[in-house]
Amino acid sequence: MTLSSANIDVAITLPVYNTFPHSVPEKLAALVSVGKRVLVPFGRRRVTGYILGDSQDNYHKDLKAILDVLDAKPLFPASMIPFFKWVADYYLHPIGDVIKTALPGGLNLYDFVTLAVTKKGEQILYADKNAATPLENEILNLLKIKPLRRKDLGRSLKQDVSNAFIYDLERRGLIVGKRKLKGQTVKAKMERYVTMPGSDVAFKKLSGAGKKIMAAVKDEGEISVQKLKALVPSAPRIIHSLEKGGYISILQKKVYRDPFGEPIRSDTTHILTGEQQHAVSKVLRLLGQGFATCLLTGVTGSGKTEVYLRLAAEAVQRGLCVLVLVPEIALISQMERRFRARFGECVAVLHSGLSAGERYDQWLRIARQEVTIAIGARSAVFAPFADIGIIIVDEEHDTSYKQDSGLRYNARDLAVVRAKLHNCVALLGSATPSIQSYYNVTKTKFTQVTLKERVEQRPMPEITVVDLRKYRDTRGIRRFITPRLHTAIKETLEHNKQVLLFLNRRGFASYPVCGACGEAIRCKNCDISLTLHQGARAYKCHYCGFTLAAASNCLSCGSNKIRLLGLGTEKVEAAVKALFPDARVARMDRDTTVRKGSILKILKGLRNQTIDILVGTQMVAKGHDFPNITLVGIICADLSLNFPDFRAGERTFQLLAQVSGRAGRGKVPGRVILQTYNPDHFSILSATDQDFKKFYNQEIHFRKSLNYPPFARMVQLKISGKNKEQTRQHALAIGDLCHALLKNDATFLKYVQVLGPIEAALPRVAKHFRWQILLKGLKVGPLHRFLQQILFENRAKISSRGIKVIADVDPFFMM
Ligand code: ADP
Ligand code: ZN
Ligand code: ZN
């Protein structure tokens, strides 16, 4: 979008809530457009800003002028600006920082561009020196001697040149910039394919091997040399003489590789089941008809992905873009594989596993409309598409969609907002939908689409509950690998099938206690007990990273008799290794997946069946599709049940139903052994029955009786500081302020509830003391106005040295 007026509106990357009008010097006028970054003066500093559009402020005389334009091409389309503004308003977050969060990191890669002079540039140098200014001539001269990196140019010139100046030379075709990415080693892989020029080629005269090859080519139409080699080992040689004889032609084709590095073959589209067909056509009726949100509730293994693929194909056909959100990297690889197999080149991926350069490249491919489909984690909700047909959110219930630092947004919610602003369809899919989304179905805000059965009539896994209370007095590993589970593992291994063991806690022992004085081994910086990690030979704090050597004595009495209570995945792994010495056991949790690529390696092991038993945390519970897993063992189902959080029951149900859903996805039926201390808890009972409706009906009553979401909105004010007393005083003062506001305004009194301040459930983390105030709003409007009064109008009272106050809108992690 080009801009008409002289002044532009700029959002800057500082904690300020408004945007600022700026004037544009004449020499930069041709370069400004919406979506580019600019450099602007702010006080004595120079800061980055984003051009949002024309400024309404054309009367103001002494506006500050922008100093430089930092991008050659826009980073986002103008149509995204209302979305950015919405996000800034809703989360009470500075708009410049919203945009910064949305954009990929490492934008200053421009420094690595190598500039060279073009033919046209050389002509000017030789023939028409007057066509350029002296400075331009000097630059052309320098670059003619040798191409220079952008950041070295200024040094060679002994003077600063602005980016805008360079872009102008580029725009006039006098120089070109080429970016070399660091770490960009993956080149497109080519493979040789063989086809037949006509269908009626006679090949009776050929040798046996030749005939065999021709028959295969005729059968498949087009076949890779690799595949022919498997049929006829000498194929690579023979095809050359066949080509000379005019029987076949050989061509090079680009093959896509999945994140495992293996080539992706184009896939076979499944014949849709009746339910899938019905789901697809129901959503298709809404596509292109404006804004709508659909909730696809499909049991685990019901083939939701195939539904996504069909809808994406239809949108692409109509020239619209498709955005697919997946909760985390491990699942992106699976989704990417399936989408690439179907759509090939037009897919971009965005996630934190990419290097800065790769992410930047993917972002630009989207911004320049070179791709039509983008797949990514949370932050991909900001993918810079201009025309979106459908936004798909897979595993919509997943808590990874909520960002827990900086801009604390929920990508699932924002997907719906973005769909509304783009006037398109949002499709949320899950086997265990969030209470919030299902409530929206009952209020007819969302349209429900259901898949009740697994594909090919595969049965849901059979779930057996084991009451762990019976084993309280059992000693050693038998206490958690109960006889029932032990036998099931043994049988599964005998049938060469795979086992998944789930426990939502990592480490070896989560509760080390002194045998002499009874004190727990606690973190120095947090009010929490340390976890023993045997692999790392250390006690670790899962909140601040503090570590203590495993050989340490009790910090209170000095005794060396430490009892290792509390279970973690590391101990489970050790136990199954001891019980099944011949099985190949692997573990997937945050400890084993720190290195880049390690998750993929484990998933690859599962797929290639070099792993017999996988032990893991919630990382293994999510949507993976491994057909050879026939047994899922839930070591202890209760860990998330006792969290001081109103969503504890919801999360427990989701985790258990999801992890159970990993069993029996192939031809052989699956079973689940669920071990629990609370066999009568309704979250566990409904997970055992895999009955979401049953769970929902009970949970929604509890939410309603206590005015929890979805019946009210919540905002948590988090107050923290290093000084205990100061933090407490400050929290109390903000509490007083909140209560005073309530008293002075009848609307607030009616619609806003203030709970607290109270000390947080984790009162000290990483040396910071923590307090909370919970605000509940029966209506969004008054709640937002209340917050604005607190955060903006009473800023002076709120901000204090050494104290941090954060507003978390729709909080997820309440401890
Ligand atoms: P979920 O609903 O759990 O996300 P997936 O989309 O992963 O399920 O599908 C489960 C498996 O079923 C996949 O391996 C997929 O290839 C297969 N599948 C999907 N649709 C069909 C179909 N119509 N016929 C046969 N197999 C199918
Ligand atoms: Zn002690
Ligand atoms: Zn700690």
JSON list of N, CA and C and ligand atoms in Angstrom, two decimals, residues 523 525-526 541 544 546, ligand 3:
[
{"chain": "A", "resi": 523, "resn": "CYS", "atom": "N", "xyz": [14.85, -25.92, 46.90]},
{"chain": "A", "resi": 523, "resn": "CYS", "atom": "CA", "xyz": [15.61, -24.97, 46.10]},
{"chain": "A", "resi": 523, "resn": "CYS", "atom": "C", "xyz": [15.98, -23.76, 46.95]},
{"chain": "A", "resi": 525, "resn": "ASN", "atom": "N", "xyz": [16.37, -20.80, 45.76]},
{"chain": "A", "resi": 525, "resn": "ASN", "atom": "CA", "xyz": [15.72, -19.58, 45.25]},
{"chain": "A", "resi": 525, "resn": "ASN", "atom": "C", "xyz": [14.20, -19.64, 45.21]},
{"chain": "A", "resi": 526, "resn": "CYS", "atom": "N", "xyz": [13.65, -20.87, 45.34]},
{"chain": "A", "resi": 526, "resn": "CYS", "atom": "CA", "xyz": [12.21, -21.01, 45.20]},
{"chain": "A", "resi": 526, "resn": "CYS", "atom": "C", "xyz": [11.67, -21.82, 46.37]},
{"chain": "A", "resi": 541, "resn": "CYS", "atom": "N", "xyz": [16.12, -27.64, 40.14]},
{"chain": "A", "resi": 541, "resn": "CYS", "atom": "CA", "xyz": [14.87, -26.94, 40.34]},
{"chain": "A", "resi": 541, "resn": "CYS", "atom": "C", "xyz": [14.19, -26.78, 38.99]},
{"chain": "A", "resi": 544, "resn": "CYS", "atom": "N", "xyz": [13.62, -22.57, 38.42]},
{"chain": "A", "resi": 544, "resn": "CYS", "atom": "CA", "xyz": [14.64, -21.54, 38.20]},
{"chain": "A", "resi": 544, "resn": "CYS", "atom": "C", "xyz": [15.94, -22.13, 37.66]},
{"chain": "A", "resi": 546, "resn": "PHE", "atom": "N", "xyz": [18.13, -23.89, 39.30]},
{"chain": "A", "resi": 546, "resn": "PHE", "atom": "CA", "xyz": [19.15, -24.09, 40.33]},
{"chain": "A", "resi": 546, "resn": "PHE", "atom": "C", "xyz": [19.53, -25.57, 40.42]},
{"chain": "B", "resi": 3, "resn": "ZN", "atom": "ZN", "xyz": [14.35, -22.75, 42.00]}
]
